Amino acid sequence: MKKPAVIGKNVRKLDALEKAMGTATFTTDISLPGMLYGKVLRSPYPHAKIINIDTGKAEKLPGVEAVVCYKNTPRVKFNTSATSTFTIPPLEPVEDQYIFDSVVRYVGDEVAAVAAVSEKIAEQALKLIEVEYEELPAVFDPLEAMEPGAPDLHGPCRAGKNIPGEKIHLELGDIEKGFAEADEIFEHTFKLPVQKQAQMETQAAVAQVTADGRVTVWSTTQTPHPSRRIIATIFGLPYSKVRVLNPPYIGGGFGVRIGLSAKAEPIAVALAMQAKKPVKVVYSRREDFIASDTRHSGYVTVKTGVKKDGTFTARQMEGILNAGAYCSWSAETPGVLGAMGLSVYRCPNQMYDGHSVYTNTTPAGAMRGFGNPQAMFAIESQIDIIAEKLGIDPLEIRLKNIMQPGDKWVLPYPCRSSGLAECIKKGAAAINWQRRGKFDKTGTKRRGLGVGIGTHVSNAWPFCGDYSNAYVTIQQDGSAHLAAGVPDMGTGTVTTLAQITAEVLGISYEKIGVTFADTESTPFEIGSHASRTCYASGMAVVAAARDAKKQILDYAAEMLEVEAGDLDIENDTVVSTSNPEIKAPLSEVAVQAHLKGRQFIGVGKIIPENAPPWLAHFAEVEVDTETGQVKILKMVAAHDVGKAIHPQIVEGQLHGGLAQGIGYALGEEIKYNDKGRQLNDGFHKYMLPTAVDIPELKAIIVEAEEPSHPYGVKGVGETGLVATAPAIANAIYNAIGVRFFELPITAEKVYRALKE
Amino acid sequence: MKKPAVIGKNVRKLDALEKAMGTATFTTDISLPGMLYGKVLRSPYPHAKIINIDTGKAEKLPGVEAVVCYKNTPRVKFNTSATSTFTIPPLEPVEDQYIFDSVVRYVGDEVAAVAAVSEKIAEQALKLIEVEYEELPAVFDPLEAMEPGAPDLHGPCRAGKNIPGEKIHLELGDIEKGFAEADEIFEHTFKLPVQKQAQMETQAAVAQVTADGRVTVWSTTQTPHPSRRIIATIFGLPYSKVRVLNPPYIGGGFGVRIGLSAKAEPIAVALAMQAKKPVKVVYSRREDFIASDTRHSGYVTVKTGVKKDGTFTARQMEGILNAGAYCSWSAETPGVLGAMGLSVYRCPNQMYDGHSVYTNTTPAGAMRGFGNPQAMFAIESQIDIIAEKLGIDPLEIRLKNIMQPGDKWVLPYPCRSSGLAECIKKGAAAINWQRRGKFDKTGTKRRGLGVGIGTHVSNAWPFCGDYSNAYVTIQQDGSAHLAAGVPDMGTGTVTTLAQITAEVLGISYEKIGVTFADTESTPFEIGSHASRTCYASGMAVVAAARDAKKQILDYAAEMLEVEAGDLDIENDTVVSTSNPEIKAPLSEVAVQAHLKGRQFIGVGKIIPENAPPWLAHFAEVEVDTETGQVKILKMVAAHDVGKAIHPQIVEGQLHGGLAQGIGYALGEEIKYNDKGRQLNDGFHKYMLPTAVDIPELKAIIVEAEEPSHPYGVKGVGETGLVATAPAIANAIYNAIGVRFFELPITAEKVYRALKE
């Protein structure tokens, strides 16, 4: 293989200057002539029937141009998540929401919306909408919601009362036999909190509807094509008459807009259709908290059978997640929880059962890790318990049991490569693991070291429909243009895909233009989710660029009178590989082709495979035994990313994941009061780790190249927080000898535990 | 061939509702956050050197954010027309302009430009720019500009002083021999006026430059890709970093923006780069008149040798056109004049020589017909002179001599079909030709009938680079999306291409979405010019749709377990042609394919051929011998369009061409005073025909299907005015016995002629 010219290098990110200079365009920056501002009236009750709604006064307020509620919007059920596009039979997507319904199911549920000439007038108008509610009994805990007496939120469900979608069951080997063979059996239940994506930009959309009904929506979606499908379905339009695009930037995602941006898109469209003017809907931060998907809270139980030598004979897991009021990704997340939880360690007998449960809380959906962090907090905490009980070093028990390429597992695709052992070894060296057990135990500040490992995915195939397409076209000056439908949430996707395009084509990175995240400018693309963009979208880009390159070389062969197979492109020059004297600048080839009416248009269509990335996280903590405060001194994340196309971007992803994982471990949680109201609905109440909370972070890139990807890439977007919380929990245990079975491990909990 | 489902039908135009309701977006409607307004300072002199320019006071005016002139803009020469993209070696494009130069060459030439927060401030700032000029001698007539003592406008030119580009020479047979064989020889010189396109929307552009230098330009261009090339070249950017698009509508074109929209684009970009904010430049109507291309004025001489029986033995033509101050299309237009003039009648010995000449007037460029109306006024006037002299009916001499498929001619592609005879016969019937010569000649109002015939092109290949590409993608609901780079200037292009897409695919017209006129959303496309869109862009669309269809049928064959060759698509359903029981809705096929990650992405790449459309125009006039006023009572235009995809659109094109031809014949003319100032620089001074001037128009569609196009289409965009003026001139002669050798035939000229 040729020495790479562009990949593996920290080229300047395509969005760097615009973002640094504050000139990048986000949905909130979109301004269209005559544009109105939409605001949403939300339910103050966790569960209620709307007896009457009177929008008359609001409609009469000067400056108000549209008022919509369940009475004048389509009665078409949908799911705000992209599941309608993703789900593959025999599974069926759960579509359980209207834009507005006559029943509200959580505090924040949409009741009505107004479009007016200013935000202020729209907000005034909301106050003029008169709603008469009949309160209904509410339930907030998933275990309670499964009780016979619990309120029924959605009527008959396929898998049981209040259960969205199907119950997930995974099985490998003979679980009974496995437990029978064990020397010891461990069983623990872990409780997980509601984490919020806390992405910088709140949910937002601008909708424009032409006189003949064509719809354009600029939005913060991570998945323009699947979002288009939802919007087209709701409003009964051919997909080809709906355009969804990013503007092009979005301020973070972390999964919160895989599908619609909460309901910003359909509300904006409904208002625009009624007002016959463009409408912008931008959620406030409070709305983003209360009415936009969160991570799933819930319960994970792990039962492990183990031999005295540390060999696992059986592992059984159960996951019960709180779906909140509507399904969103709640049918899928329990599956990922189980699949990922069971795929880190070799174990011949495994079983998983899991599902979500509707409650009257904010819907839970996709968030970075998608069930995996929940699983790994449980698994990795228990591994340490087992190791201690058996008197084995935590690293040793892990290295002994980790999955190896070729091992049988529950996943429907093979593991072809693993750098996990290398991750564990390099991470241990970086954290100076041999200090473990040797810290001073006399003072009030106790140090500890902990580890957590894991895996994840590089896209969602074959769990669900997940594929990409791309166009690569060569311009007449020898520059190239890539059109790929995938958004860039700030993850550097577009930079990475441009690097790949440049690498395949032999064209300078500076000459690659990119169009992205637009259903009309790009071929179908499932979108940005499941850590898939560099892996799966990247494969489509490679295929498109190769297609274009072949066309160039075929033409150049005619022009230079040589065999096409003898030609390659390097440094923007077509050269003969056998005789370097034979060459032509690509710009010359391109312009000559133009003069003959020949064009180089590459199409990449791929059905990706999947590949597990691997990761080992290490934490060094210092617990103040007088206050319970946990200070993280250092974190190391060693990740097998297959191949780092842009190492700085990879490190950035790992740093970000570590920070988000630290918040998950130590502080972030949305709680509800007994009226179903969020107690932490803003950044002054929901405590994200800030710069002072983040320790030295060390990202170690391990490159066990993945054979299923042309450049050996694996997913990296989510891995950074998969095992952060258990590494910290294990370090805390190592410091103070207290085991926590619930996140977040707040100072208060540590303090109370130390008192007990 | 199957009975067409969509083509040939008057479906609702895709832009109909938006335009009828006033909600269609044009360049002037673009509004971007922070956008500035650009205004241009123009030369008051026809030829002068700028001794000094001081922009200091203008720069200091509050609200002014950029001032540009020749001192701070790229010194890169270009041509505002698309010739840099179109020209094929051995010809070379003439690039003779800067954005701003230190020499101005016509009244209206660009001297400087200002961007400010309001149009008013920008205009105030223009007045603060101090320019010291040194006047240079000027010349306004092309014949004078070739004299030895004439001022030299551009320094050494390849083909002689003041001659842009090459001299054109066409030859067939032996011209000397042809004249020697003639019984009679006729020679006449005709003088043509400056006509203005008078398109509804003036030249306009909005430019946005990102922090890292990527450029987006919304503009009124008819050719986004070629315009992108000019902009990228001027500013030294890879083509892939420049996006040019229509917004998407443009208010007419008629050729005036084949290439840049005058200089609106580079001026807007230069200002935006300096101001670091978006800038909108919209020409006033006066600016559009004085600083935007016109039709070429000039002189056409025709010398014809003819046998007594009316057989042509030789035809020699000469065309001398006024280029104005810069080349624009002046290197190409004389060629079309000669090529079209010599291609209507069979004649074994032909010769043409022609070229343009620089003068100090507004540049002349492309306008509907592109030299052909000039040629045909001369040719068709002379044919009537010859016919009268030989005592042959004007129809008879034409029918005897018209070109037939297979005849030798000067054009580099064959004539494969002709409905011209049918056009002449049907047109004659519609105008009731047998009345000719029988009108009452006693009163003051004299009636007459006249005819003029002609041909044109269906695109510009192989005269210049002229080809198209398209994408057709099938959506997951069985709708389809077409991405074609061609603009729709109001000509219905997009509707027609959507019909073609629907026809090929067997999908409902209502389910076809279209993206167009955007260099980033569509593959390379030369643009909208040369009557080519339905023919050449249409071929690319057919190819793309067929490619997509093949992919659908291959997949459907797997799904239905039949042979792909046995399947077709009708009414949105895939059906077996041998067993109609075997079928599946296309929506079902599409969604099943989606679930397997299969996509239907069609790419159409074509190198079009060319085909002559044919036309016969008939005019009935009434001349008031007391006032000289010519009233047109009726016009008939019978056109062989090959196949009318949307008959109403075709009729609309013919009606519009007739109206523009009537203006050309009777009233439209820009004149200059002796200081080089236009005397007719607005709609109150430049007299377009209005509704009261337009008579009953009858468009007759003749369909001699063209074998080189999959649906038999020929070009129709320009044909409507090719032979309008000579038909009217011949009718006037028929009415009053006076022959006019100069257009327009104003009432004053008729009155004076009748007095003589």
Tab-separated table of N, CA and C in Angstrom, chain B residues 665-741:
chain	number	residue	atom	x	y	z
B	665	ALA	N	-38.502	44.101	-35.273
B	665	ALA	CA	-38.885	44.532	-36.624
B	665	ALA	C	-39.322	45.991	-36.655
B	666	LEU	N	-40.073	46.384	-35.658
B	666	LEU	CA	-40.781	47.660	-35.812
B	666	LEU	C	-40.341	48.777	-34.873
B	667	GLY	N	-39.686	48.463	-33.753
B	667	GLY	CA	-39.471	49.598	-32.853
B	667	GLY	C	-38.250	49.573	-31.970
B	668	GLU	N	-37.782	48.423	-31.552
B	668	GLU	CA	-36.735	48.398	-30.538
B	668	GLU	C	-35.389	48.815	-31.122
B	669	GLU	N	-34.720	49.737	-30.472
B	669	GLU	CA	-33.380	50.128	-30.894
B	669	GLU	C	-32.733	50.999	-29.836
B	670	ILE	N	-31.510	50.660	-29.496
B	670	ILE	CA	-30.714	51.553	-28.661
B	670	ILE	C	-29.836	52.375	-29.589
B	671	LYS	N	-29.966	53.700	-29.458
B	671	LYS	CA	-29.103	54.599	-30.233
B	671	LYS	C	-28.155	55.317	-29.280
B	672	TYR	N	-27.079	55.801	-29.803
B	672	TYR	CA	-26.077	56.523	-29.014
B	672	TYR	C	-25.954	57.951	-29.530
B	673	ASN	N	-25.675	58.888	-28.623
B	673	ASN	CA	-25.349	60.222	-29.106
B	673	ASN	C	-23.858	60.296	-29.430
B	674	ASP	N	-23.380	61.443	-29.838
B	674	ASP	CA	-21.979	61.519	-30.269
B	674	ASP	C	-20.991	61.509	-29.105
B	675	LYS	N	-21.507	61.465	-27.861
B	675	LYS	CA	-20.637	61.272	-26.699
B	675	LYS	C	-20.681	59.807	-26.225
B	676	GLY	N	-21.287	58.958	-27.006
B	676	GLY	CA	-21.334	57.549	-26.655
B	676	GLY	C	-22.367	57.212	-25.600
B	677	ARG	N	-23.301	58.108	-25.357
B	677	ARG	CA	-24.334	57.828	-24.355
B	677	ARG	C	-25.564	57.237	-25.017
B	678	GLN	N	-26.099	56.205	-24.332
B	678	GLN	CA	-27.322	55.602	-24.860
B	678	GLN	C	-28.472	56.603	-24.766
B	679	LEU	N	-29.214	56.721	-25.857
B	679	LEU	CA	-30.388	57.604	-25.842
B	679	LEU	C	-31.632	56.840	-25.381
B	680	ASN	N	-31.495	55.532	-25.243
B	680	ASN	CA	-32.682	54.707	-24.925
B	680	ASN	C	-32.315	53.761	-23.787
B	681	ASP	N	-32.097	54.323	-22.615
B	681	ASP	CA	-31.555	53.513	-21.531
B	681	ASP	C	-32.585	53.172	-20.453
B	682	GLY	N	-33.840	53.049	-20.869
B	682	GLY	CA	-34.871	52.653	-19.917
B	682	GLY	C	-36.156	52.361	-20.660
B	683	PHE	N	-37.112	51.806	-19.949
B	683	PHE	CA	-38.324	51.354	-20.632
B	683	PHE	C	-39.240	52.495	-21.095
B	684	HIS	N	-38.922	53.719	-20.671
B	684	HIS	CA	-39.711	54.829	-21.201
B	684	HIS	C	-39.105	55.401	-22.467
B	685	LYS	N	-37.878	54.962	-22.763
B	685	LYS	CA	-37.202	55.483	-23.953
B	685	LYS	C	-36.951	54.380	-24.980
B	686	TYR	N	-36.915	53.164	-24.476
B	686	TYR	CA	-36.689	52.005	-25.352
B	686	TYR	C	-38.048	51.347	-25.518
B	687	MET	N	-38.602	51.400	-26.734
B	687	MET	CA	-40.009	51.073	-26.875
B	687	MET	C	-40.246	49.595	-27.191
B	688	LEU	N	-40.514	48.831	-26.118
B	688	LEU	CA	-40.917	47.445	-26.292
B	688	LEU	C	-42.347	47.396	-26.784
B	689	PRO	N	-42.670	46.399	-27.605
B	689	PRO	CA	-44.091	46.253	-27.933
B	689	PRO	C	-44.880	45.912	-26.662
B	690	THR	N	-46.022	46.486	-26.528
B	690	THR	CA	-46.864	46.187	-25.369
B	690	THR	C	-48.061	45.370	-25.842
B	691	ALA	N	-48.936	45.070	-24.912
B	691	ALA	CA	-50.077	44.211	-25.239
B	691	ALA	C	-50.864	44.760	-26.433
B	692	VAL	N	-50.990	46.069	-26.524
B	692	VAL	CA	-51.788	46.634	-27.636
B	692	VAL	C	-51.078	46.494	-28.976
B	693	ASP	N	-49.765	46.306	-28.941
B	693	ASP	CA	-49.019	46.166	-30.201
B	693	ASP	C	-48.994	44.732	-30.714
B	694	ILE	N	-49.325	43.799	-29.837
B	694	ILE	CA	-49.196	42.387	-30.199
B	694	ILE	C	-50.520	41.911	-30.787
B	695	PRO	N	-50.464	41.377	-31.997
B	695	PRO	CA	-51.705	40.922	-32.638
B	695	PRO	C	-52.076	39.516	-32.183
B	696	GLU	N	-53.053	38.963	-32.811
B	696	GLU	CA	-53.351	37.542	-32.663
B	696	GLU	C	-52.115	36.750	-33.091
B	697	LEU	N	-51.661	35.867	-32.221
B	697	LEU	CA	-50.497	35.036	-32.531
B	697	LEU	C	-50.961	33.598	-32.631
B	698	LYS	N	-50.578	32.949	-33.681
B	698	LYS	CA	-50.937	31.540	-33.799
B	698	LYS	C	-49.666	30.703	-33.898
B	699	ALA	N	-49.500	29.841	-32.900
B	699	ALA	CA	-48.349	28.937	-32.915
B	699	ALA	C	-48.819	27.577	-33.418
B	700	ILE	N	-48.158	27.081	-34.426
B	700	ILE	CA	-48.483	25.760	-34.971
B	700	ILE	C	-47.303	24.835	-34.695
B	701	ILE	N	-47.588	23.749	-34.017
B	701	ILE	CA	-46.520	22.809	-33.685
B	701	ILE	C	-46.483	21.697	-34.724
B	702	VAL	N	-45.339	21.563	-35.347
B	702	VAL	CA	-45.107	20.467	-36.292
B	702	VAL	C	-44.095	19.535	-35.639
B	703	GLU	N	-44.341	18.259	-35.707
B	703	GLU	CA	-43.465	17.326	-34.995
B	703	GLU	C	-42.808	16.331	-35.942
B	704	ALA	N	-41.717	16.767	-36.544
B	704	ALA	CA	-40.892	15.840	-37.338
B	704	ALA	C	-39.842	15.307	-36.383
B	705	GLU	N	-40.140	14.171	-35.772
B	705	GLU	CA	-39.322	13.712	-34.645
B	705	GLU	C	-37.854	13.528	-35.014
B	706	GLU	N	-37.014	13.960	-34.122
B	706	GLU	CA	-35.571	14.014	-34.364
B	706	GLU	C	-34.923	12.723	-33.866
B	707	PRO	N	-34.308	11.963	-34.772
B	707	PRO	CA	-33.754	10.664	-34.347
B	707	PRO	C	-32.636	10.767	-33.315
B	708	SER	N	-31.964	11.902	-33.232
B	708	SER	CA	-30.819	11.981	-32.314
B	708	SER	C	-31.243	12.216	-30.873
B	709	HIS	N	-32.518	12.444	-30.619
B	709	HIS	CA	-32.996	12.646	-29.252
B	709	HIS	C	-33.965	11.522	-28.888
B	710	PRO	N	-33.849	10.985	-27.682
B	710	PRO	CA	-34.688	9.815	-27.351
B	710	PRO	C	-36.190	10.097	-27.442
B	711	TYR	N	-36.617	11.333	-27.251
B	711	TYR	CA	-38.040	11.632	-27.429
B	711	TYR	C	-38.300	12.491	-28.671
B	712	GLY	N	-37.284	12.613	-29.523
B	712	GLY	CA	-37.500	13.302	-30.798
B	712	GLY	C	-37.491	14.812	-30.729
B	713	VAL	N	-36.993	15.352	-29.613
B	713	VAL	CA	-37.074	16.790	-29.352
B	713	VAL	C	-36.073	17.584	-30.196
B	714	LYS	N	-36.438	18.794	-30.557
B	714	LYS	CA	-35.505	19.791	-31.095
B	714	LYS	C	-35.645	21.078	-30.275
B	715	GLY	N	-34.698	21.970	-30.455
B	715	GLY	CA	-34.685	23.227	-29.707
B	715	GLY	C	-35.816	24.152	-30.116
B	716	VAL	N	-36.306	24.923	-29.173
B	716	VAL	CA	-37.422	25.814	-29.476
B	716	VAL	C	-37.282	27.181	-28.799
B	717	GLY	N	-36.266	27.344	-27.949
B	717	GLY	CA	-36.179	28.575	-27.152
B	717	GLY	C	-35.964	29.836	-27.952
B	718	GLU	N	-35.229	29.736	-29.035
B	718	GLU	CA	-34.866	30.952	-29.770
B	718	GLU	C	-35.610	31.110	-31.081
B	719	THR	N	-36.159	29.997	-31.573
B	719	THR	CA	-36.682	30.002	-32.934
B	719	THR	C	-37.778	31.040	-33.165
B	720	GLY	N	-38.492	31.397	-32.120
B	720	GLY	CA	-39.668	32.257	-32.284
B	720	GLY	C	-39.390	33.622	-32.862
B	721	LEU	N	-38.142	34.097	-32.780
B	721	LEU	CA	-37.922	35.405	-33.405
B	721	LEU	C	-36.947	35.365	-34.571
B	722	VAL	N	-36.532	34.162	-34.945
B	722	VAL	CA	-35.538	34.055	-36.017
B	722	VAL	C	-36.038	34.691	-37.311
B	723	ALA	N	-37.278	34.432	-37.663
B	723	ALA	CA	-37.763	34.905	-38.965
B	723	ALA	C	-38.960	35.838	-38.828
B	724	THR	N	-39.112	36.414	-37.646
B	724	THR	CA	-40.264	37.295	-37.445
B	724	THR	C	-40.080	38.611	-38.200
B	725	ALA	N	-38.909	39.214	-38.047
B	725	ALA	CA	-38.696	40.520	-38.686
B	725	ALA	C	-38.810	40.441	-40.208
B	726	PRO	N	-38.152	39.460	-40.858
B	726	PRO	CA	-38.306	39.435	-42.320
B	726	PRO	C	-39.734	39.143	-42.763
B	727	ALA	N	-40.460	38.323	-42.011
B	727	ALA	CA	-41.868	38.081	-42.390
B	727	ALA	C	-42.632	39.397	-42.376
B	728	ILE	N	-42.366	40.216	-41.370
B	728	ILE	CA	-43.045	41.513	-41.266
B	728	ILE	C	-42.565	42.452	-42.381
B	729	ALA	N	-41.244	42.479	-42.581
B	729	ALA	CA	-40.703	43.359	-43.633
B	729	ALA	C	-41.269	42.982	-45.000
B	730	ASN	N	-41.357	41.677	-45.226
B	730	ASN	CA	-41.908	41.219	-46.507
B	730	ASN	C	-43.398	41.541	-46.626
B	731	ALA	N	-44.093	41.493	-45.493
B	731	ALA	CA	-45.518	41.853	-45.515
B	731	ALA	C	-45.681	43.349	-45.776
B	732	ILE	N	-44.796	44.152	-45.196
B	732	ILE	CA	-44.857	45.599	-45.435
B	732	ILE	C	-44.604	45.881	-46.929
B	733	TYR	N	-43.616	45.187	-47.467
B	733	TYR	CA	-43.342	45.376	-48.903
B	733	TYR	C	-44.575	44.991	-49.718
B	734	ASN	N	-45.166	43.877	-49.304
B	734	ASN	CA	-46.355	43.405	-50.006
B	734	ASN	C	-47.496	44.426	-49.915
B	735	ALA	N	-47.526	45.167	-48.808
B	735	ALA	CA	-48.606	46.142	-48.593
B	735	ALA	C	-48.354	47.427	-49.359
B	736	ILE	N	-47.107	47.922	-49.293
B	736	ILE	CA	-46.872	49.272	-49.829
B	736	ILE	C	-45.789	49.332	-50.900
B	737	GLY	N	-45.166	48.218	-51.198
B	737	GLY	CA	-44.170	48.210	-52.273
B	737	GLY	C	-42.861	48.873	-51.899
B	738	VAL	N	-42.627	49.064	-50.641
B	738	VAL	CA	-41.353	49.663	-50.214
B	738	VAL	C	-40.526	48.614	-49.484
B	739	ARG	N	-39.266	48.478	-49.893
B	739	ARG	CA	-38.365	47.499	-49.282
B	739	ARG	C	-37.460	48.212	-48.273
B	740	PHE	N	-37.409	47.715	-47.076
B	740	PHE	CA	-36.539	48.292	-46.050
B	740	PHE	C	-35.337	47.392	-45.848
B	741	PHE	N	-34.182	48.029	-45.831
B	741	PHE	CA	-32.919	47.289	-45.662
B	741	PHE	C	-32.330	47.519	-44.275
